Coordinates of C-alpha atoms and ligand atoms in Angstrom, one line a residue:
X24 CA -13.5 -2.5 60.3
X25 CA -17.2 -3.6 60.2
X26 CA -18.7 -0.4 59.1
X27 CA -16.5 -0.4 56.1
X28 CA -17.8 -3.4 54.6
X29 CA -21.3 -2.4 55.9
X30 CA -21.3 0.0 53.0
X31 CA -22.2 -1.4 49.6
X32 CA -19.0 -2.5 47.6
X33 CA -20.2 0.0 44.3
X34 CA -20.7 2.8 46.9
X35 CA -17.0 2.4 47.7
X36 CA -15.7 2.0 44.3
X37 CA -17.7 5.1 43.3
X38 CA -16.0 7.1 46.6
X39 CA -12.6 5.7 45.1
X40 CA -13.2 6.7 41.3
X41 CA -14.3 10.4 42.9
X42 CA -11.8 11.0 45.3
X43 CA -9.0 9.6 42.8
X44 CA -10.2 12.2 40.4
X45 CA -9.8 14.9 43.1
X46 CA -6.6 13.7 44.4
X47 CA -5.1 13.3 41.0
X48 CA -6.1 16.8 40.1
X49 CA -5.0 18.5 43.4
X50 CA -1.7 16.3 43.0
X51 CA -1.4 17.5 39.7
X52 CA -1.9 21.4 40.8
X53 CA 0.0 21.5 43.9
X54 CA 3.4 20.3 42.6
X55 CA 5.7 20.5 39.5
X56 CA 5.3 18.1 36.8
X57 CA 7.8 15.2 37.6
X58 CA 7.0 15.5 41.2
X59 CA 3.5 14.6 40.9
X60 CA 4.4 12.1 38.1
X61 CA 6.8 10.4 40.8
X62 CA 3.9 10.2 43.6
X63 CA 1.3 9.4 41.5
X64 CA 3.1 6.6 39.7
X65 CA 3.9 4.7 43.1
X66 CA 0.4 5.7 43.9
X67 CA -0.5 3.6 40.7
X68 CA 1.5 0.6 42.0
X69 CA -2.0 -0.2 44.0
X70 CA -3.9 0.3 40.7
X71 CA -1.2 -2.4 38.7
X72 CA -1.7 -4.8 41.9
X73 CA -5.6 -4.8 41.4
X74 CA -5.6 -5.3 37.5
X75 CA -3.0 -8.2 37.8
X76 CA -5.3 -9.9 40.2
X77 CA -8.4 -9.5 38.1
X78 CA -6.3 -10.8 35.0
X79 CA -4.9 -13.5 36.7
X80 CA -8.2 -14.9 36.6
X81 CA -9.6 -14.2 33.6
X82 CA -8.4 -17.3 31.8
X83 CA -9.4 -19.8 34.5
X84 CA -12.8 -18.1 34.7
X85 CA -13.5 -18.2 30.8
X86 CA -12.3 -21.8 30.9
X87 CA -14.2 -23.2 33.4
X88 CA -17.3 -20.8 33.3
X89 CA -17.7 -21.2 29.7
X90 CA -17.5 -25.5 29.9
X91 CA -19.6 -25.2 32.8
X92 CA -22.3 -23.1 30.9
X93 CA -22.5 -25.1 27.8
X94 CA -22.5 -28.3 30.4
X95 CA -25.7 -26.3 32.4
X96 CA -27.4 -26.0 28.5
X97 CA -28.2 -30.0 29.0
X98 CA -28.6 -30.0 25.2
X99 CA -26.0 -29.0 22.4
X100 CA -28.8 -27.6 20.3
X101 CA -29.4 -24.7 23.0
X102 CA -25.9 -23.5 22.1
X103 CA -26.9 -23.0 18.3
X104 CA -30.1 -21.0 19.8
X105 CA -28.1 -18.8 22.3
X106 CA -25.2 -18.6 19.8
X107 CA -27.7 -17.0 17.1
X108 CA -29.4 -14.6 19.2
X109 CA -26.4 -13.4 21.1
X110 CA -24.8 -12.7 17.5
X111 CA -28.0 -11.2 16.3
X112 CA -28.0 -8.6 18.8
X113 CA -23.8 -8.3 18.8
X114 CA -24.6 -7.3 15.3
X115 CA -27.8 -5.3 16.0
X116 CA -25.9 -3.2 18.5
X117 CA -22.7 -2.7 16.4
X118 CA -24.8 -1.4 13.3
X119 CA -26.3 1.4 15.7
X120 CA -23.2 2.1 17.3
X121 CA -21.4 2.7 13.9
X122 CA -24.6 4.5 12.6
X123 CA -24.0 6.9 16.2
X124 CA -20.6 7.5 15.6
X125 CA -20.9 8.4 12.2
X126 CA -23.3 10.7 13.0
X127 CA -21.6 12.3 15.9
X128 CA -18.3 12.6 13.9
X129 CA -20.3 14.7 11.5
X130 CA -22.4 16.6 14.2
X131 CA -19.2 17.8 16.3
X132 CA -16.7 17.8 13.3
X133 CA -13.9 17.1 15.9
X134 CA -11.1 17.4 13.2
X135 CA -12.0 20.9 11.8
X136 CA -9.2 23.2 12.3
X137 CA -7.2 20.6 14.3
X138 CA -3.6 21.3 13.6
X139 CA -1.8 18.1 13.8
X140 CA 1.4 19.2 12.9
X141 CA 3.2 19.2 16.2
X142 CA 2.0 15.6 16.9
X143 CA 5.1 13.0 17.0
X144 CA 4.6 10.2 14.5
X145 CA 3.7 6.9 15.5
X146 CA 4.9 3.9 13.5
X147 CA 2.9 1.0 13.7
X148 CA 3.8 -2.6 14.0
X149 CA 2.6 -5.1 11.1
X150 CA -0.9 -5.9 11.5
X151 CA -1.8 -9.7 11.1
X152 CA -4.4 -10.3 7.9
X153 CA -7.6 -11.0 8.9
X154 CA -7.6 -14.9 7.4
X155 CA -4.2 -15.4 9.7
X156 CA -6.3 -14.3 12.7
X157 CA -9.5 -16.4 12.0
X158 CA -7.3 -19.5 11.2
X159 CA -5.6 -19.0 14.9
X160 CA -8.9 -19.4 16.6
X161 CA -8.5 -23.1 16.0
X162 CA -5.6 -23.8 19.2
X163 CA -3.1 -26.0 17.7
X164 CA -2.6 -26.7 21.3
X165 CA -5.2 -25.8 23.6
X166 CA -2.9 -26.2 26.6
X167 CA -0.6 -23.7 24.8
X168 CA -3.7 -20.9 24.3
X169 CA -4.4 -21.4 27.6
X170 CA -0.8 -20.3 28.7
X171 CA -1.0 -17.2 26.3
X172 CA -4.4 -16.3 27.4
X173 CA -5.0 -16.2 23.7
X174 CA -9.0 -15.5 24.2
X175 CA -10.6 -16.7 21.5
X176 CA -8.7 -20.2 20.9
X177 CA -9.5 -20.8 24.6
X178 CA -13.1 -20.0 23.9
X179 CA -13.3 -22.2 20.8
X180 CA -11.6 -24.9 22.6
X181 CA -13.9 -24.6 25.6
X182 CA -17.0 -24.6 23.7
X183 CA -16.3 -27.7 22.0
X184 CA -15.1 -29.4 25.2
X185 CA -18.5 -28.7 26.9
X186 CA -20.4 -30.3 24.1
X187 CA -18.2 -33.1 24.1
X188 CA -19.4 -33.4 27.8
X189 CA -22.8 -33.2 27.2
X190 CA -22.4 -35.8 24.2
X191 CA -20.7 -38.0 26.6
X192 CA -23.8 -38.5 29.1
X193 CA -23.1 -40.0 32.1
X194 CA -19.5 -40.5 31.4
X195 CA -19.3 -36.9 31.2
X196 CA -21.2 -36.0 34.4
X197 CA -18.6 -36.1 36.8
X198 CA -16.0 -33.7 34.4
X199 CA -19.2 -31.3 34.2
X200 CA -19.9 -30.8 38.1
X201 CA -15.9 -30.5 38.2
X202 CA -16.0 -27.7 35.7
X203 CA -19.0 -26.1 37.7
X204 CA -17.3 -26.6 41.0
X205 CA -14.2 -25.0 39.8
X206 CA -16.2 -22.0 38.1
X207 CA -18.0 -21.2 41.4
X208 CA -14.7 -21.3 43.3
X209 CA -12.8 -18.7 40.6
X210 CA -16.3 -16.9 41.0
X211 CA -15.6 -16.2 44.4
X212 CA -12.3 -15.1 43.9
X213 CA -13.7 -12.0 42.3
X214 CA -15.2 -11.3 45.7
X215 CA -11.8 -11.3 47.3
X216 CA -10.1 -9.0 44.7
X217 CA -13.1 -6.7 44.3
X218 CA -12.3 -6.0 48.2
X219 CA -9.3 -4.0 46.7
X220 CA -11.6 -2.3 44.2
X221 CA -12.1 0.8 45.8
X222 CA -8.1 1.5 46.3
X223 CA -7.2 0.2 42.5
X224 CA -9.7 2.3 41.2
X225 CA -8.6 5.2 43.0
X226 CA -5.0 4.5 42.2
X227 CA -5.9 4.3 38.7
X228 CA -8.2 7.1 38.1
X229 CA -5.7 9.1 40.0
X230 CA -3.0 8.6 37.9
X231 CA -5.1 9.4 35.0
X232 CA -6.5 12.4 36.1
X233 CA -3.0 13.6 37.6
X234 CA -1.1 13.1 34.4
X235 CA -3.6 13.7 31.5
X236 CA -5.8 15.9 33.5
X237 CA -8.5 18.4 32.6
X238 CA -6.1 19.9 30.1
X239 CA -6.3 17.0 27.7
X240 CA -10.1 17.2 27.8
X241 CA -9.9 20.7 26.6
X242 CA -7.0 20.2 24.3
X243 CA -9.3 17.6 22.1
X244 CA -12.7 18.9 23.5
X245 CA -14.5 18.2 20.5
X246 CA -13.3 14.4 20.1
X247 CA -13.9 13.6 23.6
X248 CA -17.6 15.2 23.7
X249 CA -18.3 13.4 20.5
X250 CA -16.9 9.8 21.9
X251 CA -18.7 10.6 25.6
X252 CA -21.9 12.0 24.3
X253 CA -22.1 9.0 21.7
X254 CA -21.3 6.5 23.9
X255 CA -23.7 7.8 26.5
X256 CA -26.6 8.1 24.0
X257 CA -25.5 4.5 22.5
X258 CA -25.7 2.9 26.1
X259 CA -29.2 4.6 27.2
X260 CA -30.9 4.5 24.0
X261 CA -29.8 1.5 22.2
X262 CA -29.0 -0.6 25.4
X263 CA -32.0 1.0 27.4
X264 CA -34.1 0.3 25.1
X265 CA -33.2 -3.3 24.4
X266 CA -33.5 -4.2 27.8
X267 CA -37.0 -2.5 28.2
X268 CA -38.1 -3.8 25.0
X269 CA -36.8 -6.9 23.6
X270 CA -35.7 -8.1 27.1
X271 CA -39.0 -6.5 28.5
X272 CA -37.2 -6.1 32.0
X273 CA -36.9 -2.5 33.9
X274 CA -33.9 -0.7 32.7
X275 CA -33.2 0.8 35.9
X276 CA -32.5 -2.2 37.7
X277 CA -30.2 -3.3 34.8
X278 CA -27.8 -0.3 35.2
X279 CA -27.9 -0.6 38.7
X280 CA -26.9 -4.1 38.6
X281 CA -23.8 -3.5 36.7
X282 CA -22.8 -0.2 38.2
X283 CA -19.5 -2.4 39.5
X284 CA -18.9 -3.5 36.0
X285 CA -19.1 -0.4 34.5
X286 CA -16.7 1.6 37.3
X287 CA -14.0 -1.2 36.5
X288 CA -14.4 -0.8 33.2
X289 CA -13.7 2.8 33.4
X290 CA -10.4 2.8 35.8
X291 CA -9.1 0.0 34.0
X292 CA -9.8 0.7 30.2
X293 CA -10.0 -3.2 29.3
X294 CA -12.9 -5.1 28.9
X295 CA -11.2 -8.2 29.4
X296 CA -9.2 -7.6 32.5
X297 CA -13.1 -6.7 33.5
X298 CA -14.6 -9.8 32.4
X299 CA -14.5 -11.6 36.3
X300 CA -16.7 -8.8 37.5
X301 CA -18.9 -8.7 34.2
X302 CA -19.6 -12.2 34.9
X303 CA -20.3 -11.8 38.5
X304 CA -22.5 -8.8 38.2
X305 CA -24.0 -10.7 35.7
X306 CA -25.1 -13.7 37.8
X307 CA -25.5 -12.0 41.1
X308 CA -27.1 -8.8 40.1
X309 CA -29.1 -9.5 37.4
X310 CA -30.1 -13.3 37.5
X311 CA -28.3 -14.3 34.5
X312 CA -28.1 -18.2 34.7
X313 CA -24.5 -19.6 34.1
X314 CA -25.4 -21.3 30.7
X315 CA -25.9 -17.5 29.1
X316 CA -23.6 -15.8 31.4
X317 CA -20.8 -18.4 31.1
X318 CA -21.1 -18.3 27.2
X319 CA -22.5 -14.8 25.9
X320 CA -20.2 -12.5 28.1
X321 CA -16.6 -14.1 27.6
X322 CA -17.8 -14.1 23.8
X323 CA -18.8 -10.8 23.8
X324 CA -15.9 -9.2 25.4
X325 CA -13.7 -10.2 22.8
X326 CA -15.9 -9.8 19.9
X327 CA -18.7 -7.3 20.6
X328 CA -17.2 -3.7 21.2
X329 CA -19.8 -1.2 20.0
X330 CA -17.8 1.7 21.8
X331 CA -14.8 0.6 20.0
X332 CA -16.8 0.7 16.8
X333 CA -18.0 4.2 17.5
X334 CA -15.0 5.3 18.4
X335 CA -13.2 4.2 15.5
X336 CA -15.8 5.9 12.9
X337 CA -15.7 9.1 14.9
X338 CA -11.7 9.0 14.7
X339 CA -11.9 8.1 10.6
X340 CA -13.9 11.3 10.3
X341 CA -11.9 13.0 12.5
X342 CA -9.0 12.4 10.0
X343 CA -10.9 13.2 7.0
X344 CA -11.8 16.6 8.3
X345 CA -8.2 17.2 9.9
X346 CA -6.4 16.6 6.6
X347 CA -9.5 17.6 4.0
X348 CA -10.0 14.2 2.3
X349 CA -13.1 13.8 0.7
X350 CA -15.4 11.2 1.5
X351 CA -18.3 9.9 -1.0
X352 CA -21.2 8.1 0.6
X353 CA -19.8 4.7 -0.2
X354 CA -16.8 5.6 2.1
X355 CA -19.4 6.1 5.0
X356 CA -20.9 2.4 4.0
X357 CA -17.3 1.3 4.0
X358 CA -16.0 3.1 7.1
X359 CA -19.0 1.5 9.1
X360 CA -18.5 -2.1 7.8
X361 CA -14.5 -1.8 8.4
X362 CA -15.1 0.1 11.9
X363 CA -17.3 -3.0 12.8
X364 CA -15.0 -5.7 11.7
X365 CA -11.6 -4.3 13.4
X366 CA -13.8 -3.8 16.7
X367 CA -14.6 -7.6 16.3
X368 CA -10.9 -8.3 16.0
X369 CA -9.7 -5.7 18.7
X370 CA -8.6 -7.1 21.9
X371 CA -10.2 -6.2 25.1
X372 CA -6.8 -4.4 26.5
X373 CA -6.1 -0.5 26.7
X374 CA -5.9 1.4 23.5
X375 CA -6.2 -2.0 21.4
X376 CA -8.0 -0.4 18.8
X377 CA -6.1 2.7 18.4
X378 CA -3.4 0.7 16.8
X379 CA -6.0 -0.9 14.7
X380 CA -7.0 2.6 13.2
X381 CA -4.9 2.1 9.9
X382 CA -7.2 -0.5 8.8
X383 CA -10.1 1.8 9.0
X384 CA -8.4 4.4 7.3
X385 CA -7.0 2.5 4.5
X386 CA -10.9 3.1 3.3
X387 CA -10.4 6.3 2.2
X388 CA -6.3 5.7 1.4
X389 CA -5.3 7.8 3.9
X390 CA -1.2 7.9 3.5
X391 CA 0.8 6.0 5.8
X392 CA 2.1 9.2 7.2
X393 CA -1.2 11.0 7.8
X394 CA -2.2 8.2 9.8
X395 CA 0.8 8.0 11.9
X396 CA 0.4 11.7 12.6
X397 CA -3.1 10.8 13.6
X398 CA -2.3 7.9 15.8
X399 CA 0.6 10.1 17.1
X400 CA -1.9 12.7 17.9
X401 CA -4.4 11.0 19.5
X402 CA -2.5 8.5 21.9
X403 CA -1.3 10.9 24.7
X404 CA -5.1 11.2 25.1
X405 CA -6.5 8.0 24.1
X406 CA -6.8 6.8 27.9
X407 CA -9.8 9.1 28.4
X408 CA -11.4 8.2 25.2
X409 CA -10.5 4.4 26.0
X410 CA -12.5 4.2 29.3
X411 CA -15.7 5.4 28.0
X412 CA -15.8 3.3 25.3
X413 CA -14.6 -0.1 27.6
X414 CA -17.7 0.8 29.7
X415 CA -19.8 1.1 26.4
X416 CA -18.1 -2.5 25.4
X417 CA -19.0 -4.3 28.9
X418 CA -22.5 -2.4 28.9
X419 CA -23.5 -3.7 25.6
X420 CA -22.0 -7.6 26.5
X421 CA -24.3 -7.2 29.8
X422 CA -27.4 -6.0 27.9
X423 CA -27.0 -8.4 25.0
X424 CA -26.5 -11.4 28.1
X425 CA -29.6 -10.2 29.8
X426 CA -31.6 -10.1 26.3
X427 CA -30.6 -13.7 25.5
X428 CA -31.0 -15.1 29.1
X429 CA -34.7 -13.4 28.8
X430 CA -35.4 -14.8 25.5
X431 CA -34.0 -18.5 26.8
X432 CA -36.0 -18.6 30.2
X433 CA -32.5 -18.5 31.9
X434 CA -32.9 -15.7 33.7
X435 CA -34.2 -15.3 37.7
X436 CA -36.2 -12.1 37.9
X437 CA -36.6 -12.0 41.2
X438 CA -33.0 -11.9 41.4
X439 CA -32.8 -9.2 38.7
X440 CA -35.5 -6.7 40.4
X441 CA -33.9 -7.3 43.9
X442 CA -31.3 -4.4 44.7
X443 CA -27.8 -5.6 44.5
X444 CA -26.9 -7.1 47.9
X445 CA -23.3 -6.0 47.5
Ligands
LIG501 N1 -10.1 -0.9 25.6 C1 -10.9 -1.5 24.7 C2 -11.6 -2.6 25.6 O1 -11.0 -3.4 26.2 C3 -10.7 -1.8 23.5 C4 -10.0 -0.5 22.4 O2 -11.0 0.2 22.0 O3 -9.1 -0.3 22.6 O4 -12.8 -3.1 25.4

């Protein structure tokens, strides 16, 4: 078994990814659909176990790491500067994502000539209003928020608790150290769980490739291309540029350092489930200190979703093109603005943003029937698009964390430049 552990983890996960695609496609080709689905559903259980294991530690990790991160800042004022810098970068990157999304939608014209007549309309549950959502950030009962995994409410409470412990000075010290110790322990749990990643990723990808397969790529080829190319460009240009020119750090080391997180994001389609891995890669491979990793990453996983914003812009144009809605210049602006807002409100779970699409489509008065048709049409393929936007979301959070850490002097550059150990 020693030979297995000698292979670096990211290589094992990558092998799982590639073999999973091959396995899924071979099963789909050699068996009839019902048998293939039955077999792949059994295989997928390993993937579901993996996802449950990482989801299990998301809430304790966010809670303990965030309190420990704030405590490690040593000064409540620092929270302000880190917060402001992170927010400016979140907004800036989302702005570029919007531009790219609209550009891709205009360039690829994914909705042109698409016949949505055959799609089964999908109706939507009532969306909560933005006002209610904002209010719910303040938990009435923080313990209930922890139990329910209400991420923004947990973040809000943890931020204040961290500040409170700092303000308590000596009296707060033991608790500060306690949070620090537990967060280290929970982080170590990701190491244990990640040993299952090669198999989990294999199983999840095999299921997607075998049940959705290449046919789906071609059925909505231009939409898929627009999303994949848009996200790839965004990661290379905007994040690559940010790390290179704003953080003044080598870009290759950045992407190499977060490979594990990118692959887990791709196979799970959930930036929230990926969070433990994102925090681990940032701290251990990129040298980002807990004060930044523990605060910028949990917040980013919840509010900073560039891939989602980019995707929503493309799908809005897709809808306009498919049904012939005429768009005025101000509509583009409003689409970008609502896409950005919706991406902030989207939960980091699979397909979350597709169900908020109606808010963006309201900008140019798309009828409820058309909205239901578009969602029904995209839904069966959404997983493939979701995987790519989730990778973008997670990469964006890591890029912002690295840049803020560099600006704040909260990064160990030796660790950043060294090759990842695992
Ligand atoms: N699945 C995405 C994420 O977790 C959210 C979405 O766009 O649906 O980042």
